[in-house]
Amino acid sequence: MRYNYLAGLMVCATLLILGIFLTTNSYDFSRDNPGWNGSSKFFHKLDRYSTEMIQDIGLLKGKTDSAFLIIAPTGTYSDEEINDIRSFLHGGNTIILADETDAGNSLLSGLASSIRIGPFYLAGLDRAYNNSSIIVTNPVTDHPLTAGVESLVLDKAKPLTGGQAIIQTGIMSWIDLNSDYRMSSGESFGRYTVLAREQAGDGELIVLSDSGVFINSMSGLEPEWGNRQFITNIITYRPKLLIEQVHSRTADQNRFGWLAGMVRSDPIIKGLVVLIALLACAFFLRKRPPDLSFIDPGPVNILGSADKYQDV
């Protein structure tokens, strides 16, 4: 019995470790990456709120009173996808784009937005750590996303043009034209916008020029910075949050990640997996009949007994 119990525990522990190993990765921004450069903490936080993973842009049709969060997109959105996103936006919903690449600019152009992401990174003397690229920014306009946020720490943000500024850098910041993170010839101090918004039809488009705010090392900064509250404000900005999982780097998975994603997204499959796991543990931990093989009943002389009665 004791052997069966230990064997069962070992099997269950092995399955758990194997599952974690096969479904995690080290890809930048990936929701399955628990390291400093992944976004697992952000996605775990979503479990407490009304959210939906959008794995087909066409699923935006008919959505109301929702925010669509796009983190670090890659590639190019098709004309059909851009039309669906534009219809969603103009229908009274919100789009929040967090990106610092040309992929973000391509989407903004397709949406006919006036906001653009600059080509060079920002640096500054107002920094959270001993690195001029990790800058401290501050709200300059009252907005629900900045409620309770006195400062926001960003890593390698880029300047935004167009739209209404919501958060900007301090005056001791500059556009780092030569990427040396030092003030050089041709560079000058100034305030630069890192979070901007604009009205689009009946909806609102919000752009953050640093997707890194969602990675584990940035989203969980010390409470003295406003990153945690800012993330919470994004999640709760509209009654429902939709997460882009088509082009976003947060959707990057290894060979087994798709299976984990399918289990997470389907409550029926999730329930079956849990049931199978419990049955497997119960099988290995079940009580078995005692082993009585050590008892030797000895030979039984049936013929001798019969002879005894014949003599009577």
PDB file of N, CA and C in Angstrom, residues 168-253:
ATOM      1  N   GLN A 168       3.369  61.926 -20.867  1.00  0.00           N
ATOM      2  CA  GLN A 168       4.577  62.414 -21.522  1.00  0.00           C
ATOM      3  C   GLN A 168       5.806  62.177 -20.647  1.00  0.00           C
ATOM      4  N   THR A 169       6.960  62.282 -21.268  1.00  0.00           N
ATOM      5  CA  THR A 169       8.220  62.195 -20.535  1.00  0.00           C
ATOM      6  C   THR A 169       8.469  63.510 -19.807  1.00  0.00           C
ATOM      7  N   GLY A 170       9.487  63.516 -18.951  1.00  0.00           N
ATOM      8  CA  GLY A 170       9.904  64.760 -18.316  1.00  0.00           C
ATOM      9  C   GLY A 170      10.688  65.624 -19.295  1.00  0.00           C
ATOM     10  N   ILE A 171      10.974  66.851 -18.886  1.00  0.00           N
ATOM     11  CA  ILE A 171      11.659  67.813 -19.750  1.00  0.00           C
ATOM     12  C   ILE A 171      13.093  67.383 -20.046  1.00  0.00           C
ATOM     13  N   MET A 172      13.676  66.555 -19.178  1.00  0.00           N
ATOM     14  CA  MET A 172      15.062  66.121 -19.358  1.00  0.00           C
ATOM     15  C   MET A 172      15.136  64.823 -20.167  1.00  0.00           C
ATOM     16  N   SER A 173      14.376  64.751 -21.230  1.00  0.00           N
ATOM     17  CA  SER A 173      14.362  63.575 -22.102  1.00  0.00           C
ATOM     18  C   SER A 173      14.769  63.983 -23.506  1.00  0.00           C
ATOM     19  N   TRP A 174      15.223  63.017 -24.285  1.00  0.00           N
ATOM     20  CA  TRP A 174      15.621  63.315 -25.657  1.00  0.00           C
ATOM     21  C   TRP A 174      15.390  62.107 -26.556  1.00  0.00           C
ATOM     22  N   ILE A 175      15.320  62.378 -27.859  1.00  0.00           N
ATOM     23  CA  ILE A 175      15.228  61.312 -28.851  1.00  0.00           C
ATOM     24  C   ILE A 175      16.640  60.837 -29.141  1.00  0.00           C
ATOM     25  N   ASP A 176      16.905  59.582 -28.854  1.00  0.00           N
ATOM     26  CA  ASP A 176      18.262  59.037 -28.937  1.00  0.00           C
ATOM     27  C   ASP A 176      18.582  58.626 -30.383  1.00  0.00           C
ATOM     28  N   LEU A 177      19.024  59.577 -31.163  1.00  0.00           N
ATOM     29  CA  LEU A 177      19.220  59.362 -32.599  1.00  0.00           C
ATOM     30  C   LEU A 177      20.301  58.341 -32.914  1.00  0.00           C
ATOM     31  N   ASN A 178      21.329  58.255 -32.082  1.00  0.00           N
ATOM     32  CA  ASN A 178      22.429  57.330 -32.358  1.00  0.00           C
ATOM     33  C   ASN A 178      22.431  56.105 -31.426  1.00  0.00           C
ATOM     34  N   SER A 179      21.369  55.945 -30.642  1.00  0.00           N
ATOM     35  CA  SER A 179      21.181  54.752 -29.785  1.00  0.00           C
ATOM     36  C   SER A 179      22.326  54.508 -28.809  1.00  0.00           C
ATOM     37  N   ASP A 180      22.931  55.605 -28.290  1.00  0.00           N
ATOM     38  CA  ASP A 180      23.991  55.429 -27.298  1.00  0.00           C
ATOM     39  C   ASP A 180      23.508  55.742 -25.885  1.00  0.00           C
ATOM     40  N   TYR A 181      22.236  56.114 -25.760  1.00  0.00           N
ATOM     41  CA  TYR A 181      21.598  56.425 -24.473  1.00  0.00           C
ATOM     42  C   TYR A 181      22.292  57.580 -23.754  1.00  0.00           C
ATOM     43  N   ARG A 182      22.935  58.436 -24.516  1.00  0.00           N
ATOM     44  CA  ARG A 182      23.567  59.640 -23.973  1.00  0.00           C
ATOM     45  C   ARG A 182      23.190  60.836 -24.831  1.00  0.00           C
ATOM     46  N   MET A 183      23.176  62.004 -24.188  1.00  0.00           N
ATOM     47  CA  MET A 183      22.914  63.222 -24.942  1.00  0.00           C
ATOM     48  C   MET A 183      24.088  63.490 -25.877  1.00  0.00           C
ATOM     49  N   SER A 184      23.803  63.569 -27.173  1.00  0.00           N
ATOM     50  CA  SER A 184      24.847  63.755 -28.177  1.00  0.00           C
ATOM     51  C   SER A 184      24.527  64.953 -29.054  1.00  0.00           C
ATOM     52  N   SER A 185      25.433  65.279 -29.912  1.00  0.00           N
ATOM     53  CA  SER A 185      25.248  66.389 -30.832  1.00  0.00           C
ATOM     54  C   SER A 185      24.028  66.142 -31.717  1.00  0.00           C
ATOM     55  N   GLY A 186      23.201  67.171 -31.856  1.00  0.00           N
ATOM     56  CA  GLY A 186      21.995  67.055 -32.661  1.00  0.00           C
ATOM     57  C   GLY A 186      20.787  66.588 -31.881  1.00  0.00           C
ATOM     58  N   GLU A 187      20.977  66.224 -30.616  1.00  0.00           N
ATOM     59  CA  GLU A 187      19.867  65.795 -29.761  1.00  0.00           C
ATOM     60  C   GLU A 187      19.580  66.895 -28.741  1.00  0.00           C
ATOM     61  N   SER A 188      18.323  67.065 -28.389  1.00  0.00           N
ATOM     62  CA  SER A 188      17.957  68.155 -27.475  1.00  0.00           C
ATOM     63  C   SER A 188      16.905  67.679 -26.480  1.00  0.00           C
ATOM     64  N   PHE A 189      16.914  68.308 -25.301  1.00  0.00           N
ATOM     65  CA  PHE A 189      15.942  67.981 -24.263  1.00  0.00           C
ATOM     66  C   PHE A 189      14.543  68.430 -24.682  1.00  0.00           C
ATOM     67  N   GLY A 190      13.551  67.707 -24.184  1.00  0.00           N
ATOM     68  CA  GLY A 190      12.173  68.097 -24.454  1.00  0.00           C
ATOM     69  C   GLY A 190      11.192  67.101 -23.864  1.00  0.00           C
ATOM     70  N   ARG A 191       9.918  67.447 -23.903  1.00  0.00           N
ATOM     71  CA  ARG A 191       8.862  66.536 -23.467  1.00  0.00           C
ATOM     72  C   ARG A 191       8.332  65.794 -24.684  1.00  0.00           C
ATOM     73  N   TYR A 192       8.113  64.514 -24.515  1.00  0.00           N
ATOM     74  CA  TYR A 192       7.647  63.700 -25.631  1.00  0.00           C
ATOM     75  C   TYR A 192       6.473  62.828 -25.179  1.00  0.00           C
ATOM     76  N   THR A 193       5.506  62.689 -26.061  1.00  0.00           N
ATOM     77  CA  THR A 193       4.303  61.926 -25.756  1.00  0.00           C
ATOM     78  C   THR A 193       4.561  60.427 -25.928  1.00  0.00           C
ATOM     79  N   VAL A 194       4.114  59.635 -24.951  1.00  0.00           N
ATOM     80  CA  VAL A 194       4.245  58.173 -25.028  1.00  0.00           C
ATOM     81  C   VAL A 194       2.879  57.485 -24.971  1.00  0.00           C
ATOM     82  N   LEU A 195       1.849  58.199 -24.561  1.00  0.00           N
ATOM     83  CA  LEU A 195       0.479  57.677 -24.570  1.00  0.00           C
ATOM     84  C   LEU A 195      -0.435  58.758 -25.128  1.00  0.00           C
ATOM     85  N   ALA A 196      -1.143  58.439 -26.203  1.00  0.00           N
ATOM     86  CA  ALA A 196      -2.009  59.408 -26.867  1.00  0.00           C
ATOM     87  C   ALA A 196      -3.340  58.761 -27.231  1.00  0.00           C
ATOM     88  N   ARG A 197      -4.321  59.597 -27.438  1.00  0.00           N
ATOM     89  CA  ARG A 197      -5.650  59.127 -27.804  1.00  0.00           C
ATOM     90  C   ARG A 197      -6.246  60.018 -28.880  1.00  0.00           C
ATOM     91  N   GLU A 198      -7.244  59.475 -29.574  1.00  0.00           N
ATOM     92  CA  GLU A 198      -8.029  60.284 -30.502  1.00  0.00           C
ATOM     93  C   GLU A 198      -9.385  59.626 -30.710  1.00  0.00           C
ATOM     94  N   GLN A 199     -10.362  60.448 -31.036  1.00  0.00           N
ATOM     95  CA  GLN A 199     -11.697  59.953 -31.301  1.00  0.00           C
ATOM     96  C   GLN A 199     -11.755  59.411 -32.724  1.00  0.00           C
ATOM     97  N   ALA A 200     -12.448  58.300 -32.901  1.00  0.00           N
ATOM     98  CA  ALA A 200     -12.606  57.700 -34.230  1.00  0.00           C
ATOM     99  C   ALA A 200     -14.047  57.237 -34.367  1.00  0.00           C
ATOM    100  N   GLY A 201     -14.845  58.021 -35.068  1.00  0.00           N
ATOM    101  CA  GLY A 201     -16.269  57.721 -35.123  1.00  0.00           C
ATOM    102  C   GLY A 201     -16.857  57.844 -33.738  1.00  0.00           C
ATOM    103  N   ASP A 202     -17.546  56.820 -33.284  1.00  0.00           N
ATOM    104  CA  ASP A 202     -18.081  56.799 -31.922  1.00  0.00           C
ATOM    105  C   ASP A 202     -17.140  56.102 -30.951  1.00  0.00           C
ATOM    106  N   GLY A 203     -15.972  55.714 -31.435  1.00  0.00           N
ATOM    107  CA  GLY A 203     -15.033  54.981 -30.600  1.00  0.00           C
ATOM    108  C   GLY A 203     -13.798  55.789 -30.249  1.00  0.00           C
ATOM    109  N   GLU A 204     -12.870  55.153 -29.553  1.00  0.00           N
ATOM    110  CA  GLU A 204     -11.655  55.802 -29.082  1.00  0.00           C
ATOM    111  C   GLU A 204     -10.440  54.925 -29.398  1.00  0.00           C
ATOM    112  N   LEU A 205      -9.423  55.530 -29.965  1.00  0.00           N
ATOM    113  CA  LEU A 205      -8.171  54.853 -30.252  1.00  0.00           C
ATOM    114  C   LEU A 205      -7.100  55.372 -29.307  1.00  0.00           C
ATOM    115  N   ILE A 206      -6.441  54.450 -28.587  1.00  0.00           N
ATOM    116  CA  ILE A 206      -5.397  54.806 -27.628  1.00  0.00           C
ATOM    117  C   ILE A 206      -4.115  54.087 -28.030  1.00  0.00           C
ATOM    118  N   VAL A 207      -3.005  54.819 -28.048  1.00  0.00           N
ATOM    119  CA  VAL A 207      -1.725  54.245 -28.462  1.00  0.00           C
ATOM    120  C   VAL A 207      -0.685  54.467 -27.375  1.00  0.00           C
ATOM    121  N   LEU A 208      -0.014  53.381 -26.988  1.00  0.00           N
ATOM    122  CA  LEU A 208       1.106  53.420 -26.051  1.00  0.00           C
ATOM    123  C   LEU A 208       2.355  52.991 -26.810  1.00  0.00           C
ATOM    124  N   SER A 209       3.408  53.790 -26.755  1.00  0.00           N
ATOM    125  CA  SER A 209       4.586  53.525 -27.582  1.00  0.00           C
ATOM    126  C   SER A 209       5.610  52.615 -26.901  1.00  0.00           C
ATOM    127  N   ASP A 210       5.145  51.711 -26.047  1.00  0.00           N
ATOM    128  CA  ASP A 210       6.039  50.740 -25.405  1.00  0.00           C
ATOM    129  C   ASP A 210       5.243  49.501 -25.035  1.00  0.00           C
ATOM    130  N   SER A 211       5.390  48.447 -25.830  1.00  0.00           N
ATOM    131  CA  SER A 211       4.685  47.200 -25.538  1.00  0.00           C
ATOM    132  C   SER A 211       5.287  46.490 -24.338  1.00  0.00           C
ATOM    133  N   GLY A 212       6.527  46.867 -23.963  1.00  0.00           N
ATOM    134  CA  GLY A 212       7.216  46.215 -22.865  1.00  0.00           C
ATOM    135  C   GLY A 212       6.582  46.422 -21.505  1.00  0.00           C
ATOM    136  N   VAL A 213       5.624  47.322 -21.390  1.00  0.00           N
ATOM    137  CA  VAL A 213       4.981  47.550 -20.098  1.00  0.00           C
ATOM    138  C   VAL A 213       4.199  46.317 -19.647  1.00  0.00           C
ATOM    139  N   PHE A 214       3.923  45.396 -20.581  1.00  0.00           N
ATOM    140  CA  PHE A 214       3.147  44.205 -20.251  1.00  0.00           C
ATOM    141  C   PHE A 214       4.016  42.992 -19.904  1.00  0.00           C
ATOM    142  N   ILE A 215       5.324  43.077 -20.069  1.00  0.00           N
ATOM    143  CA  ILE A 215       6.159  41.919 -19.749  1.00  0.00           C
ATOM    144  C   ILE A 215       6.316  41.807 -18.229  1.00  0.00           C
ATOM    145  N   ASN A 216       6.687  40.625 -17.773  1.00  0.00           N
ATOM    146  CA  ASN A 216       6.706  40.329 -16.339  1.00  0.00           C
ATOM    147  C   ASN A 216       7.590  41.277 -15.536  1.00  0.00           C
ATOM    148  N   SER A 217       8.736  41.659 -16.075  1.00  0.00           N
ATOM    149  CA  SER A 217       9.663  42.502 -15.321  1.00  0.00           C
ATOM    150  C   SER A 217       9.173  43.932 -15.183  1.00  0.00           C
ATOM    151  N   MET A 218       8.254  44.363 -16.054  1.00  0.00           N
ATOM    152  CA  MET A 218       7.762  45.743 -16.018  1.00  0.00           C
ATOM    153  C   MET A 218       6.366  45.845 -15.397  1.00  0.00           C
ATOM    154  N   SER A 219       5.524  44.856 -15.638  1.00  0.00           N
ATOM    155  CA  SER A 219       4.155  44.935 -15.112  1.00  0.00           C
ATOM    156  C   SER A 219       4.099  44.732 -13.604  1.00  0.00           C
ATOM    157  N   GLY A 220       5.161  44.135 -13.036  1.00  0.00           N
ATOM    158  CA  GLY A 220       5.165  43.878 -11.606  1.00  0.00           C
ATOM    159  C   GLY A 220       6.160  44.725 -10.843  1.00  0.00           C
ATOM    160  N   LEU A 221       6.439  45.939 -11.326  1.00  0.00           N
ATOM    161  CA  LEU A 221       7.383  46.819 -10.643  1.00  0.00           C
ATOM    162  C   LEU A 221       6.887  47.196  -9.254  1.00  0.00           C
ATOM    163  N   GLU A 222       7.784  47.767  -8.465  1.00  0.00           N
ATOM    164  CA  GLU A 222       7.454  48.174  -7.104  1.00  0.00           C
ATOM    165  C   GLU A 222       6.246  49.110  -7.091  1.00  0.00           C
ATOM    166  N   PRO A 223       5.444  49.050  -6.012  1.00  0.00           N
ATOM    167  CA  PRO A 223       4.235  49.883  -5.925  1.00  0.00           C
ATOM    168  C   PRO A 223       4.507  51.384  -6.033  1.00  0.00           C
ATOM    169  N   GLU A 224       5.740  51.821  -5.789  1.00  0.00           N
ATOM    170  CA  GLU A 224       6.023  53.250  -5.880  1.00  0.00           C
ATOM    171  C   GLU A 224       5.837  53.777  -7.298  1.00  0.00           C
ATOM    172  N   TRP A 225       5.904  52.878  -8.278  1.00  0.00           N
ATOM    173  CA  TRP A 225       5.612  53.257  -9.654  1.00  0.00           C
ATOM    174  C   TRP A 225       4.184  52.853  -9.989  1.00  0.00           C
ATOM    175  N   GLY A 226       3.615  53.451 -10.993  1.00  0.00           N
ATOM    176  CA  GLY A 226       2.199  53.212 -11.288  1.00  0.00           C
ATOM    177  C   GLY A 226       1.915  52.126 -12.307  1.00  0.00           C
ATOM    178  N   ASN A 227       2.891  51.293 -12.626  1.00  0.00           N
ATOM    179  CA  ASN A 227       2.699  50.293 -13.679  1.00  0.00           C
ATOM    180  C   ASN A 227       1.578  49.310 -13.363  1.00  0.00           C
ATOM    181  N   ARG A 228       1.536  48.810 -12.118  1.00  0.00           N
ATOM    182  CA  ARG A 228       0.504  47.840 -11.755  1.00  0.00           C
ATOM    183  C   ARG A 228      -0.884  48.446 -11.877  1.00  0.00           C
ATOM    184  N   GLN A 229      -1.046  49.667 -11.384  1.00  0.00           N
ATOM    185  CA  GLN A 229      -2.349  50.325 -11.447  1.00  0.00           C
ATOM    186  C   GLN A 229      -2.732  50.639 -12.891  1.00  0.00           C
ATOM    187  N   PHE A 230      -1.751  51.022 -13.689  1.00  0.00           N
ATOM    188  CA  PHE A 230      -2.009  51.310 -15.099  1.00  0.00           C
ATOM    189  C   PHE A 230      -2.515  50.066 -15.819  1.00  0.00           C
ATOM    190  N   ILE A 231      -1.903  48.915 -15.551  1.00  0.00           N
ATOM    191  CA  ILE A 231      -2.348  47.662 -16.156  1.00  0.00           C
ATOM    192  C   ILE A 231      -3.776  47.341 -15.728  1.00  0.00           C
ATOM    193  N   THR A 232      -4.070  47.524 -14.437  1.00  0.00           N
ATOM    194  CA  THR A 232      -5.425  47.273 -13.940  1.00  0.00           C
ATOM    195  C   THR A 232      -6.427  48.200 -14.612  1.00  0.00           C
ATOM    196  N   ASN A 233      -6.054  49.459 -14.815  1.00  0.00           N
ATOM    197  CA  ASN A 233      -6.942  50.421 -15.474  1.00  0.00           C
ATOM    198  C   ASN A 233      -7.251  49.996 -16.906  1.00  0.00           C
ATOM    199  N   ILE A 234      -6.258  49.439 -17.596  1.00  0.00           N
ATOM    200  CA  ILE A 234      -6.488  48.962 -18.961  1.00  0.00           C
ATOM    201  C   ILE A 234      -7.468  47.801 -18.958  1.00  0.00           C
ATOM    202  N   ILE A 235      -7.277  46.862 -18.039  1.00  0.00           N
ATOM    203  CA  ILE A 235      -8.131  45.676 -17.978  1.00  0.00           C
ATOM    204  C   ILE A 235      -9.579  46.047 -17.690  1.00  0.00           C
ATOM    205  N   THR A 236      -9.785  47.043 -16.847  1.00  0.00           N
ATOM    206  CA  THR A 236     -11.136  47.406 -16.410  1.00  0.00           C
ATOM    207  C   THR A 236     -11.691  48.629 -17.136  1.00  0.00           C
ATOM    208  N   TYR A 237     -11.023  49.081 -18.176  1.00  0.00           N
ATOM    209  CA  TYR A 237     -11.436  50.323 -18.847  1.00  0.00           C
ATOM    210  C   TYR A 237     -12.846  50.227 -19.430  1.00  0.00           C
ATOM    211  N   ARG A 238     -13.161  49.089 -20.037  1.00  0.00           N
ATOM    212  CA  ARG A 238     -14.512  48.841 -20.548  1.00  0.00           C
ATOM    213  C   ARG A 238     -15.039  47.573 -19.885  1.00  0.00           C
ATOM    214  N   PRO A 239     -16.350  47.343 -19.908  1.00  0.00           N
ATOM    215  CA  PRO A 239     -16.899  46.152 -19.246  1.00  0.00           C
ATOM    216  C   PRO A 239     -16.272  44.840 -19.706  1.00  0.00           C
ATOM    217  N   LYS A 240     -15.794  44.797 -20.958  1.00  0.00           N
ATOM    218  CA  LYS A 240     -15.167  43.567 -21.444  1.00  0.00           C
ATOM    219  C   LYS A 240     -13.882  43.900 -22.185  1.00  0.00           C
ATOM    220  N   LEU A 241     -12.846  43.104 -21.912  1.00  0.00           N
ATOM    221  CA  LEU A 241     -11.550  43.293 -22.573  1.00  0.00           C
ATOM    222  C   LEU A 241     -11.313  42.147 -23.540  1.00  0.00           C
ATOM    223  N   LEU A 242     -11.016  42.487 -24.783  1.00  0.00           N
ATOM    224  CA  LEU A 242     -10.704  41.511 -25.825  1.00  0.00           C
ATOM    225  C   LEU A 242      -9.201  41.581 -26.097  1.00  0.00           C
ATOM    226  N   ILE A 243      -8.546  40.425 -26.152  1.00  0.00           N
ATOM    227  CA  ILE A 243      -7.101  40.377 -26.332  1.00  0.00           C
ATOM    228  C   ILE A 243      -6.773  39.825 -27.715  1.00  0.00           C
ATOM    229  N   GLU A 244      -6.039  40.589 -28.501  1.00  0.00           N
ATOM    230  CA  GLU A 244      -5.655  40.159 -29.844  1.00  0.00           C
ATOM    231  C   GLU A 244      -4.658  39.000 -29.760  1.00  0.00           C
ATOM    232  N   GLN A 245      -4.995  37.864 -30.397  1.00  0.00           N
ATOM    233  CA  GLN A 245      -4.135  36.684 -30.388  1.00  0.00           C
ATOM    234  C   GLN A 245      -3.911  36.143 -31.802  1.00  0.00           C
ATOM    235  N   VAL A 246      -3.983  37.028 -32.778  1.00  0.00           N
ATOM    236  CA  VAL A 246      -3.768  36.647 -34.174  1.00  0.00           C
ATOM    237  C   VAL A 246      -2.368  37.046 -34.629  1.00  0.00           C
ATOM    238  N   HIS A 247      -2.052  38.331 -34.456  1.00  0.00           N
ATOM    239  CA  HIS A 247      -0.747  38.855 -34.864  1.00  0.00           C
ATOM    240  C   HIS A 247       0.145  39.192 -33.663  1.00  0.00           C
ATOM    241  N   SER A 248      -0.417  39.237 -32.474  1.00  0.00           N
ATOM    242  CA  SER A 248       0.331  39.642 -31.285  1.00  0.00           C
ATOM    243  C   SER A 248       1.407  38.626 -30.924  1.00  0.00           C
ATOM    244  N   ARG A 249       2.548  39.135 -30.489  1.00  0.00           N
ATOM    245  CA  ARG A 249       3.648  38.261 -30.064  1.00  0.00           C
ATOM    246  C   ARG A 249       3.317  37.545 -28.759  1.00  0.00           C
ATOM    247  N   THR A 250       2.303  38.009 -28.047  1.00  0.00           N
ATOM    248  CA  THR A 250       1.896  37.315 -26.822  1.00  0.00           C
ATOM    249  C   THR A 250       1.322  35.935 -27.130  1.00  0.00           C
ATOM    250  N   ALA A 251       0.936  35.704 -28.386  1.00  0.00           N
ATOM    251  CA  ALA A 251       0.352  34.422 -28.775  1.00  0.00           C
ATOM    252  C   ALA A 251       1.400  33.422 -29.246  1.00  0.00           C
ATOM    253  N   ASP A 252       2.677  33.804 -29.277  1.00  0.00           N
ATOM    254  CA  ASP A 252       3.731  32.889 -29.718  1.00  0.00           C
ATOM    255  C   ASP A 252       3.796  31.679 -28.797  1.00  0.00           C
ATOM    256  N   GLN A 253       3.822  30.497 -29.386  1.00  0.00           N
ATOM    257  CA  GLN A 253       3.799  29.251 -28.607  1.00  0.00           C
ATOM    258  C   GLN A 253       4.815  28.254 -29.148  1.00  0.00           C
TER     259      GLN A 253
END
